[in-house]
CSV table of C-alpha atoms in Angstrom, one decimal:
chain,number,residue,atom,x,y,z
A,1,UNK,CA,29.1,-41.4,21.0
A,2,UNK,CA,29.4,-37.6,20.9
A,3,UNK,CA,29.0,-35.8,24.5
A,4,UNK,CA,26.2,-33.7,24.0
A,5,UNK,CA,27.3,-29.6,25.5
A,6,UNK,CA,23.8,-30.4,28.0
A,7,UNK,CA,25.4,-33.2,29.1
A,8,UNK,CA,28.6,-31.3,29.8
A,9,UNK,CA,28.0,-31.0,33.3
A,10,UNK,CA,27.5,-34.7,34.3
A,11,UNK,CA,30.7,-34.9,32.6
A,12,UNK,CA,32.5,-32.1,35.6
A,13,UNK,CA,32.6,-34.9,38.6
A,14,UNK,CA,34.5,-37.5,36.6
A,15,UNK,CA,37.8,-34.6,35.7
A,16,UNK,CA,40.5,-35.5,37.9
A,17,UNK,CA,42.3,-33.5,39.7
A,18,UNK,CA,46.2,-33.4,38.4
A,19,UNK,CA,48.1,-31.2,40.8
A,20,UNK,CA,50.4,-28.0,38.5
A,21,UNK,CA,48.1,-28.6,35.8
A,22,UNK,CA,46.6,-24.7,34.7
A,23,UNK,CA,45.3,-22.5,32.5
A,24,UNK,CA,45.8,-19.0,31.2
A,25,UNK,CA,43.4,-15.8,29.7
A,26,UNK,CA,40.5,-18.0,30.3
A,27,UNK,CA,40.9,-20.7,28.8
A,28,UNK,CA,39.5,-24.5,30.8
A,29,UNK,CA,42.0,-27.1,31.4
A,30,UNK,CA,40.8,-30.9,31.5
A,31,UNK,CA,43.4,-33.7,32.5
A,32,UNK,CA,42.8,-37.2,32.9
A,33,UNK,CA,41.4,-39.7,30.7
A,34,UNK,CA,37.7,-38.3,29.6
A,35,UNK,CA,35.8,-40.3,26.4
A,36,UNK,CA,34.6,-38.3,23.4
A,37,UNK,CA,34.2,-34.4,23.0
A,38,UNK,CA,35.2,-31.8,25.3
A,39,UNK,CA,32.8,-29.0,25.7
A,40,UNK,CA,33.9,-25.2,27.2
A,41,UNK,CA,30.9,-25.5,30.2
A,42,UNK,CA,31.9,-22.6,31.7
A,43,UNK,CA,30.5,-20.5,29.1
A,44,UNK,CA,32.0,-17.4,29.6
A,45,UNK,CA,35.6,-18.7,29.9
A,46,UNK,CA,36.3,-17.9,26.3
A,47,UNK,CA,39.6,-16.2,25.5
A,48,UNK,CA,39.1,-13.1,23.7
A,49,UNK,CA,42.7,-11.4,22.6
A,50,UNK,CA,43.4,-7.3,24.1
A,51,UNK,CA,43.5,-6.2,20.2
A,52,UNK,CA,40.1,-7.9,19.6
A,53,UNK,CA,38.9,-6.3,23.1
A,54,UNK,CA,39.8,-2.7,22.1
A,55,UNK,CA,38.3,-2.9,18.6
A,56,UNK,CA,35.2,-3.6,20.3
A,57,UNK,CA,35.4,-1.3,23.2
A,58,UNK,CA,36.7,1.6,20.2
A,59,UNK,CA,33.7,0.5,18.4
A,60,UNK,CA,30.7,1.3,21.0
A,61,UNK,CA,31.6,3.9,22.2
A,62,UNK,CA,32.1,5.9,19.5
A,63,UNK,CA,29.4,8.8,19.1
A,64,UNK,CA,31.4,11.2,16.6
A,65,UNK,CA,34.7,11.7,15.2
A,66,UNK,CA,36.0,15.5,16.8
A,67,UNK,CA,38.6,16.2,14.0
A,68,UNK,CA,35.7,15.3,11.6
A,69,UNK,CA,33.4,17.4,13.4
A,70,UNK,CA,36.0,20.4,13.8
A,71,UNK,CA,37.4,20.2,9.9
A,72,UNK,CA,33.3,20.4,9.2
A,73,UNK,CA,33.3,24.0,12.0
A,74,UNK,CA,36.0,24.8,9.7
A,75,UNK,CA,34.6,24.5,6.8
A,76,UNK,CA,31.6,26.4,7.9
A,77,UNK,CA,33.4,29.5,9.9
A,78,UNK,CA,36.2,29.4,7.2
A,79,UNK,CA,40.2,29.7,8.0
A,80,UNK,CA,41.2,31.0,10.8
A,81,UNK,CA,42.7,34.5,9.9
A,82,UNK,CA,46.6,34.7,11.0
A,83,UNK,CA,47.8,35.6,13.5
A,84,UNK,CA,44.4,36.1,15.1
A,85,UNK,CA,44.1,33.9,18.5
A,86,UNK,CA,47.3,33.8,19.4
A,87,UNK,CA,46.9,36.3,21.8
A,88,UNK,CA,46.3,33.8,24.0
A,89,UNK,CA,49.0,31.8,24.3
A,90,UNK,CA,50.6,34.5,25.8
A,91,UNK,CA,47.9,34.9,28.4
A,92,UNK,CA,49.2,35.1,31.7
A,93,UNK,CA,45.5,33.4,33.0
A,94,UNK,CA,46.3,30.4,30.0
A,95,UNK,CA,50.6,30.5,30.8
A,96,UNK,CA,50.0,29.9,35.1
A,97,UNK,CA,47.5,27.4,33.6
A,98,UNK,CA,50.2,25.1,31.0
A,99,UNK,CA,52.3,25.7,33.7
A,100,UNK,CA,50.5,23.5,36.4
A,101,UNK,CA,50.8,19.4,36.1
A,102,UNK,CA,47.0,18.8,36.9
A,103,UNK,CA,44.5,22.8,36.6
A,104,UNK,CA,41.3,23.5,35.2
A,105,UNK,CA,40.9,27.2,32.9
A,106,UNK,CA,37.6,28.7,31.5
A,107,UNK,CA,37.3,30.8,28.7
A,108,UNK,CA,34.5,32.8,28.5
A,109,UNK,CA,33.0,35.6,26.1
A,110,UNK,CA,29.5,36.5,24.7
A,111,UNK,CA,27.3,35.1,21.7
A,112,UNK,CA,29.6,36.0,18.2
A,113,UNK,CA,32.7,36.4,19.6
A,114,UNK,CA,35.3,34.1,18.3
A,115,UNK,CA,35.0,31.1,21.0
A,116,UNK,CA,34.9,28.2,18.8
A,117,UNK,CA,37.8,29.6,16.4
A,118,UNK,CA,40.0,30.0,20.0
A,119,UNK,CA,38.9,26.1,20.4
A,120,UNK,CA,40.1,25.4,17.5
A,121,UNK,CA,43.0,27.8,17.0
A,122,UNK,CA,44.3,25.9,20.7
A,123,UNK,CA,43.6,21.9,20.3
A,124,UNK,CA,45.5,22.4,16.7
A,125,UNK,CA,48.4,24.1,18.3
A,126,UNK,CA,48.6,21.3,21.7
A,127,UNK,CA,48.2,18.6,18.8
A,128,UNK,CA,51.5,20.5,16.8
A,129,UNK,CA,53.5,19.7,20.1
A,130,UNK,CA,51.6,16.9,22.0
A,131,UNK,CA,54.5,14.9,22.5
A,132,UNK,CA,55.8,17.7,24.7
A,133,UNK,CA,52.8,17.9,26.5
A,134,UNK,CA,49.9,15.4,26.7
A,135,UNK,CA,47.0,13.3,24.9
A,136,UNK,CA,45.5,16.5,23.9
A,137,UNK,CA,41.9,15.4,23.2
A,138,UNK,CA,38.4,17.6,22.6
A,139,UNK,CA,34.6,17.5,21.9
A,140,UNK,CA,32.7,20.4,20.5
A,141,UNK,CA,28.9,20.8,22.0
A,142,UNK,CA,26.2,21.6,19.6
A,143,UNK,CA,22.7,22.5,20.4
A,144,UNK,CA,21.2,20.8,17.4
A,145,UNK,CA,23.4,17.9,17.1
A,146,UNK,CA,21.8,14.7,19.2
A,147,UNK,CA,25.4,13.4,19.0
A,148,UNK,CA,27.3,16.3,20.5
A,149,UNK,CA,24.7,18.5,23.4
A,150,UNK,CA,24.1,15.4,25.8
A,151,UNK,CA,27.2,14.5,28.8
A,152,UNK,CA,26.8,11.0,27.5
A,153,UNK,CA,28.1,12.4,24.1
A,154,UNK,CA,30.8,14.0,26.3
A,155,UNK,CA,32.1,10.9,28.3
A,156,UNK,CA,32.3,8.7,25.4
A,157,UNK,CA,33.9,10.8,23.1
A,158,UNK,CA,36.4,11.2,25.6
A,159,UNK,CA,36.7,8.2,26.5
A,160,UNK,CA,37.4,6.7,23.1
A,161,UNK,CA,40.0,9.2,22.5
A,162,UNK,CA,41.7,8.4,25.8
A,163,UNK,CA,41.4,4.5,24.2
A,164,UNK,CA,42.8,5.0,21.4
A,165,UNK,CA,45.5,6.8,22.3
A,166,UNK,CA,46.1,4.9,26.0
A,167,UNK,CA,45.2,1.5,24.4
A,168,UNK,CA,46.4,-0.5,27.0
A,169,UNK,CA,44.1,1.1,29.3
A,170,UNK,CA,41.4,-1.6,27.9
A,171,UNK,CA,41.8,-3.1,31.0
A,172,UNK,CA,39.5,-0.4,32.7
A,173,UNK,CA,36.5,-1.1,29.5
A,174,UNK,CA,36.4,-4.3,28.4
A,175,UNK,CA,34.3,-5.2,32.3
A,176,UNK,CA,31.7,-2.6,31.0
A,177,UNK,CA,31.1,-3.3,27.4
A,178,UNK,CA,32.9,-6.9,27.0
A,179,UNK,CA,29.2,-7.6,26.6
A,180,UNK,CA,29.0,-6.1,23.1
A,181,UNK,CA,30.8,-8.2,22.2
A,182,UNK,CA,28.1,-11.1,22.7
A,183,UNK,CA,25.5,-11.2,20.2
A,184,UNK,CA,22.6,-12.0,22.3
A,185,UNK,CA,19.9,-9.5,23.2
A,186,UNK,CA,20.7,-9.7,27.3
A,187,UNK,CA,24.1,-8.2,25.7
A,188,UNK,CA,23.2,-5.7,23.3
A,189,UNK,CA,20.8,-4.3,26.6
A,190,UNK,CA,23.5,-4.2,29.3
A,191,UNK,CA,26.1,-2.6,27.1
A,192,UNK,CA,23.2,0.1,25.6
A,193,UNK,CA,22.7,0.7,29.8
A,194,UNK,CA,26.3,1.7,30.1
A,195,UNK,CA,26.7,4.1,27.1
A,196,UNK,CA,23.7,5.7,28.6
A,197,UNK,CA,24.2,5.8,32.5
A,198,UNK,CA,26.6,9.4,32.9
A,199,UNK,CA,27.2,7.3,36.2
A,200,UNK,CA,28.9,4.0,35.0
A,201,UNK,CA,31.0,6.3,31.8
A,202,UNK,CA,32.2,8.6,34.7
A,203,UNK,CA,33.7,5.5,36.7
A,204,UNK,CA,35.5,4.2,33.6
A,205,UNK,CA,37.2,7.7,33.4
A,206,UNK,CA,37.9,7.4,37.3
A,207,UNK,CA,39.9,4.3,36.6
A,208,UNK,CA,41.5,5.5,34.0
A,209,UNK,CA,42.6,9.2,36.1
A,210,UNK,CA,44.3,6.3,38.6
A,211,UNK,CA,46.4,4.5,36.4
A,212,UNK,CA,49.5,5.8,36.1
A,213,UNK,CA,50.3,4.8,32.4
A,214,UNK,CA,47.4,6.9,31.7
A,215,UNK,CA,50.5,9.9,31.5
A,216,UNK,CA,49.6,13.3,30.6
A,217,UNK,CA,46.1,14.4,29.3
A,218,UNK,CA,44.6,17.2,27.7
A,219,UNK,CA,40.7,17.7,27.3
A,220,UNK,CA,39.1,21.4,26.1
A,221,UNK,CA,35.8,21.1,26.1
A,222,UNK,CA,33.6,24.0,23.7
A,223,UNK,CA,30.6,25.1,24.2
A,224,UNK,CA,29.3,23.9,27.9
A,225,UNK,CA,26.4,26.3,27.5
A,226,UNK,CA,25.0,23.9,24.2
A,227,UNK,CA,25.1,21.0,26.5
A,228,UNK,CA,21.1,19.6,27.2
A,229,UNK,CA,22.7,19.6,31.3
A,230,UNK,CA,26.3,21.9,31.4
A,231,UNK,CA,25.6,21.1,35.9
A,232,UNK,CA,27.5,17.9,34.8
A,233,UNK,CA,30.5,20.3,34.2
A,234,UNK,CA,31.1,20.5,38.5
A,235,UNK,CA,32.2,16.6,38.5
A,236,UNK,CA,35.3,18.4,36.6
A,237,UNK,CA,35.5,20.8,38.8
A,238,UNK,CA,35.4,18.7,41.5
A,239,UNK,CA,38.7,16.2,40.7
A,240,UNK,CA,40.7,19.5,40.7
A,241,UNK,CA,39.5,19.6,44.5
A,242,UNK,CA,40.1,16.5,45.3
A,243,UNK,CA,43.7,15.5,43.8
A,244,UNK,CA,43.4,11.8,45.0
A,245,UNK,CA,40.9,11.4,42.5
A,246,UNK,CA,45.0,11.5,39.6
A,247,UNK,CA,47.2,8.9,40.0
A,248,UNK,CA,50.6,10.5,41.8
A,249,UNK,CA,52.1,10.8,38.3
A,250,UNK,CA,49.3,11.8,36.3
A,251,UNK,CA,48.7,15.2,35.0
A,252,UNK,CA,45.0,16.1,34.0
A,253,UNK,CA,44.2,19.4,32.2
A,254,UNK,CA,41.3,21.3,31.1
A,255,UNK,CA,39.8,23.8,29.0
A,256,UNK,CA,36.0,24.9,29.4
A,257,UNK,CA,34.8,27.6,26.6
A,258,UNK,CA,31.9,28.5,27.0
A,259,UNK,CA,29.4,31.7,27.5
A,260,UNK,CA,28.7,32.4,31.1
A,261,UNK,CA,28.3,29.8,33.6
A,262,UNK,CA,27.7,29.7,37.4
A,263,UNK,CA,28.9,26.6,37.7
A,264,UNK,CA,31.8,27.7,36.4
A,265,UNK,CA,32.0,31.0,38.1
A,266,UNK,CA,35.7,31.0,40.9
A,267,UNK,CA,37.1,29.3,37.7
A,268,UNK,CA,40.7,30.5,36.6
A,269,UNK,CA,39.1,32.5,33.9
A,270,UNK,CA,40.1,34.2,30.8
A,271,UNK,CA,36.8,36.6,29.7
A,272,UNK,CA,37.0,37.7,25.8
A,273,UNK,CA,35.3,41.0,26.8
A,274,UNK,CA,35.8,43.0,28.6
A,275,UNK,CA,39.5,41.8,29.6
A,276,UNK,CA,40.5,40.8,26.2
A,277,UNK,CA,39.1,44.0,24.6
A,278,UNK,CA,42.1,45.8,23.3
A,279,UNK,CA,43.7,42.4,21.9
A,280,UNK,CA,39.6,41.1,20.3
A,281,UNK,CA,39.8,44.1,18.7
A,282,UNK,CA,43.2,43.8,16.9
A,283,UNK,CA,41.8,40.7,16.2
A,284,UNK,CA,38.6,42.2,14.8
A,285,UNK,CA,40.7,44.1,12.6
A,286,UNK,CA,42.6,41.7,11.4
A,287,UNK,CA,39.4,39.6,10.8
A,288,UNK,CA,37.7,42.4,8.7
A,289,UNK,CA,40.9,43.1,6.9
A,290,UNK,CA,40.0,40.1,5.2
A,291,UNK,CA,36.8,40.4,4.6
A,292,UNK,CA,37.0,42.8,3.2
A,293,UNK,CA,40.1,42.0,0.9
A,294,UNK,CA,37.6,39.4,-0.8
A,295,UNK,CA,34.7,41.6,-1.2
A,296,UNK,CA,34.6,41.9,-5.9
A,297,UNK,CA,36.0,44.6,-7.1
A,298,UNK,CA,33.1,47.0,-8.1
A,299,UNK,CA,33.7,50.1,-10.7
A,300,UNK,CA,34.9,53.0,-7.6
A,301,UNK,CA,35.8,50.2,-4.6
A,302,UNK,CA,39.2,52.3,-3.8
A,303,UNK,CA,41.5,52.2,-2.1
A,304,UNK,CA,40.4,54.8,0.3
A,305,UNK,CA,36.8,54.0,-0.3
A,306,UNK,CA,37.9,50.1,1.0
A,307,UNK,CA,39.7,51.5,4.3
A,308,UNK,CA,36.5,53.5,5.1
A,309,UNK,CA,34.2,50.3,4.9
A,310,UNK,CA,36.6,48.7,7.3
A,311,UNK,CA,36.9,51.4,10.1
A,312,UNK,CA,32.6,51.5,9.5
A,313,UNK,CA,32.8,47.7,10.4
A,314,UNK,CA,35.3,48.4,13.7
A,315,UNK,CA,33.9,50.7,14.7
A,316,UNK,CA,30.0,49.1,14.9
A,317,UNK,CA,31.3,45.6,15.0
A,318,UNK,CA,30.8,45.9,19.0
A,319,UNK,CA,33.9,42.4,19.1
A,320,UNK,CA,32.3,40.6,17.4
A,321,UNK,CA,33.7,38.5,14.6
A,322,UNK,CA,29.6,37.1,13.2
A,323,UNK,CA,28.2,40.8,13.1
A,324,UNK,CA,30.9,41.2,10.9
A,325,UNK,CA,31.0,37.9,8.5
A,326,UNK,CA,26.7,38.8,8.1
A,327,UNK,CA,27.1,42.0,7.0
A,328,UNK,CA,30.4,41.4,4.8
A,329,UNK,CA,28.3,39.4,2.8
A,330,UNK,CA,25.2,40.8,2.3
A,331,UNK,CA,28.2,44.0,1.1
A,332,UNK,CA,29.9,41.2,-1.1
A,333,UNK,CA,25.9,40.9,-2.6
A,334,UNK,CA,25.5,44.8,-3.4
A,335,UNK,CA,26.2,45.7,-7.6
A,336,UNK,CA,27.3,49.1,-7.0
A,337,UNK,CA,29.1,51.0,-3.9
A,338,UNK,CA,26.7,53.5,-3.5
A,339,UNK,CA,24.5,50.5,-2.2
A,340,UNK,CA,27.8,49.4,0.1
A,341,UNK,CA,27.6,52.6,1.5
A,342,UNK,CA,23.7,52.6,1.9
A,343,UNK,CA,23.4,49.6,3.6
A,344,UNK,CA,26.5,50.6,5.7
A,345,UNK,CA,24.5,53.3,7.6
A,346,UNK,CA,21.1,51.5,7.8
A,347,UNK,CA,23.5,48.5,9.3
A,348,UNK,CA,22.1,47.7,12.9
A,349,UNK,CA,24.4,47.1,15.6
A,350,UNK,CA,23.6,43.9,16.6
A,351,UNK,CA,23.0,40.3,16.1
A,352,UNK,CA,19.2,40.1,16.4
A,353,UNK,CA,19.4,43.3,14.4
A,354,UNK,CA,20.8,41.5,11.6
A,355,UNK,CA,18.6,38.0,12.0
A,356,UNK,CA,15.2,41.1,12.2
A,357,UNK,CA,17.2,42.1,8.9
A,358,UNK,CA,17.8,38.9,7.0
A,359,UNK,CA,14.3,37.2,7.9
A,360,UNK,CA,12.9,41.0,6.7
A,361,UNK,CA,14.3,40.4,3.6
A,362,UNK,CA,13.0,37.1,2.3
A,363,UNK,CA,10.4,37.9,-0.9
A,364,UNK,CA,7.1,38.1,0.5
A,365,UNK,CA,5.1,35.0,-1.4
A,366,UNK,CA,8.3,33.0,0.5
A,367,UNK,CA,8.0,34.0,4.4
A,368,UNK,CA,5.2,32.2,5.4
A,369,UNK,CA,7.0,28.4,4.0
A,370,UNK,CA,10.6,30.1,5.6
A,371,UNK,CA,8.6,30.5,8.5
A,372,UNK,CA,7.1,27.2,9.2
A,373,UNK,CA,10.7,25.6,7.7
A,374,UNK,CA,12.4,28.2,11.0
A,375,UNK,CA,10.0,26.7,13.3
A,376,UNK,CA,10.9,23.8,12.3
A,377,UNK,CA,14.1,23.4,12.7
A,378,UNK,CA,14.2,25.5,16.2
A,379,UNK,CA,12.0,23.6,18.2
A,380,UNK,CA,13.0,20.0,16.7
A,381,UNK,CA,15.3,17.9,19.4
A,382,UNK,CA,17.6,17.0,17.2
A,383,UNK,CA,19.0,18.3,13.4
A,384,UNK,CA,16.7,16.8,10.9
A,385,UNK,CA,17.1,15.3,7.8
A,386,UNK,CA,16.7,16.9,4.7
A,387,UNK,CA,14.2,13.1,4.1
A,388,UNK,CA,12.6,14.2,7.7
A,389,UNK,CA,12.1,17.2,6.7
A,390,UNK,CA,10.0,16.9,3.6
A,391,UNK,CA,7.7,14.5,5.4
A,392,UNK,CA,6.3,17.5,7.7
A,393,UNK,CA,5.9,19.7,5.4
A,394,UNK,CA,4.6,17.5,3.1
A,395,UNK,CA,6.4,18.8,0.7
A,396,UNK,CA,6.2,16.0,-2.6
A,397,UNK,CA,8.3,14.8,-5.9
A,398,UNK,CA,7.1,16.3,-9.3
A,399,UNK,CA,7.7,15.5,-12.8
A,400,UNK,CA,10.8,17.3,-12.5
A,401,UNK,CA,12.1,17.4,-9.2
A,402,UNK,CA,12.5,15.6,-6.2
A,403,UNK,CA,11.2,15.8,-2.6
A,404,UNK,CA,15.1,16.6,-1.8
A,405,UNK,CA,15.7,19.5,-4.4
A,406,UNK,CA,12.4,21.1,-3.4
A,407,UNK,CA,13.6,21.4,0.6
A,408,UNK,CA,16.7,22.3,0.1
A,409,UNK,CA,15.7,25.5,-2.6
A,410,UNK,CA,13.1,26.4,0.4
A,411,UNK,CA,16.4,26.2,2.6
A,412,UNK,CA,17.4,28.8,0.2
A,413,UNK,CA,14.8,31.3,0.6
A,414,UNK,CA,16.7,31.8,3.9
A,415,UNK,CA,20.3,30.1,3.6
A,416,UNK,CA,22.2,32.9,5.3
A,417,UNK,CA,20.1,31.1,9.1
A,418,UNK,CA,20.2,28.0,8.0
A,419,UNK,CA,22.6,25.7,6.8
A,420,UNK,CA,23.0,21.8,5.3
A,421,UNK,CA,25.4,19.4,6.6
A,422,UNK,CA,25.7,15.8,6.1
A,423,UNK,CA,22.3,16.1,4.8
A,424,UNK,CA,21.0,17.8,8.3
A,425,UNK,CA,19.4,21.6,8.8
A,426,UNK,CA,20.9,23.0,11.8
A,427,UNK,CA,21.4,26.9,12.2
A,428,UNK,CA,23.9,28.7,11.3
A,429,UNK,CA,25.0,29.3,15.4
A,430,UNK,CA,23.1,29.2,18.8
A,431,UNK,CA,22.4,32.6,18.6
A,432,UNK,CA,19.8,32.6,15.8
A,433,UNK,CA,17.8,30.0,18.2
A,434,UNK,CA,18.3,32.6,20.9
A,435,UNK,CA,16.4,35.0,18.5
A,436,UNK,CA,13.7,32.5,17.2
A,437,UNK,CA,12.9,31.7,20.9
A,438,UNK,CA,12.7,35.0,21.5
A,439,UNK,CA,11.2,36.4,18.7
A,440,UNK,CA,8.2,32.9,18.5
A,441,UNK,CA,7.3,33.9,21.8
A,442,UNK,CA,5.8,37.2,21.0
A,443,UNK,CA,2.3,37.9,18.7
A,444,UNK,CA,3.8,40.2,16.4
A,445,UNK,CA,6.3,42.9,15.4
A,446,UNK,CA,6.4,45.7,18.1
A,447,UNK,CA,4.8,47.9,15.7
A,448,UNK,CA,1.9,46.2,16.4
A,449,UNK,CA,1.5,44.4,13.0
A,450,UNK,CA,1.4,40.9,12.6
A,451,UNK,CA,4.7,38.4,11.1
A,452,UNK,CA,5.0,35.1,10.2
A,453,UNK,CA,8.1,34.7,11.9
A,454,UNK,CA,6.6,35.8,15.5
A,455,UNK,CA,3.9,33.5,17.7
A,456,UNK,CA,3.7,31.7,20.6
A,457,UNK,CA,6.0,29.2,21.7
A,458,UNK,CA,2.8,26.9,22.7
A,459,UNK,CA,1.7,27.6,19.1
A,460,UNK,CA,5.1,26.5,17.4
A,461,UNK,CA,5.1,23.0,19.2
A,462,UNK,CA,1.9,22.6,18.7
A,463,UNK,CA,3.0,23.1,14.7
A,464,UNK,CA,5.5,20.5,15.6
A,465,UNK,CA,3.3,18.1,17.0
A,466,UNK,CA,0.8,18.6,13.9
A,467,UNK,CA,3.3,18.0,11.4
A,468,UNK,CA,4.0,14.8,12.4
A,469,UNK,CA,0.4,13.4,12.6
């Protein structure tokens, strides 16, 4: 009679011990005269090959693909204008960082100054000579995307890229993530806890740094200020203060890109403004020239007029690429050169003024619904899908239009500051979110008149909560 699994332990005392008999790779060795079927009573000794381990760990760590995120950012912001951003390669602080074995470089700047475009340029530049320097890894934070705003998401994506580029380091991942290979509920709960634990993810990263097989690693983290817990960057800064955390022979270098951050004061730094004001001005000129050249040709839009438009834009831009982008878009919608010049005379000199101008231009019959939509996108803790927005705003399908089409039509009224990517609604820039939060903190406009885009923060949260009931 075959031995049942429940009876297997009764079999164990009768197993013979034979000298020099062993098993490898977690297999179970049984020698002697054993009758019936033999079952693996150890339970956890099932062999898992290295390739399977890597696949399990990669699938479990995956949050978002940084290369796809970068491609989406390029599509949203437009291709880099030739020769812009290249100045940074000659910057003394950057060159000093490249010459070090281990080191951190902080690039800081105000909203709209092109920090993310510089990050995109640097990742592409470093990748182009990756074999000469290191495994290049990167992450772009976004306050509106759950997959891109937490410390855990940053660390998981960093570990994912390390394992992709250094597959022989799987032994540092498998002990933490092997429960993902087990279909039991207890296993799923365990690896879910690991993935949510910043402390455990950091331990895995330190194990990689201490393994000489890691070699040279570079990590660029863009938008630190958009991370929900940006104090975690002090963990990275601490690495460079304690040499023992990085194995001899390994190299780890990092670039952090953000607005001003008190946790990074004292680090090697490139300040876009005012330190690089002249170089930024040159980049702005190139950017303006490219954008103005793309403005549709109208009667009277001569080369001399284009030159005057470029001069005005340069004088008013304040070194802000985002401001230029908004203004040139407005100019491109004008039907005459006279309208263009009139618009330039009244254009606000800062981003807050630009955002107010965009909102003021929304037609009266669409202002209330646009205000509701913007409140929803601003106060939501994550990006909302088209279906979720339709539900929250109580949008119903009609005989002619489905609910998604109606939502897209409403977004069209304020499309300059709301974008739809992969069916999710987001604000086009963190500075839009900042502006709207300040606007919602007012009870009325400066002139005392009421405006649907004003209102207390508490009212905004209440409105969002009520829409979910």
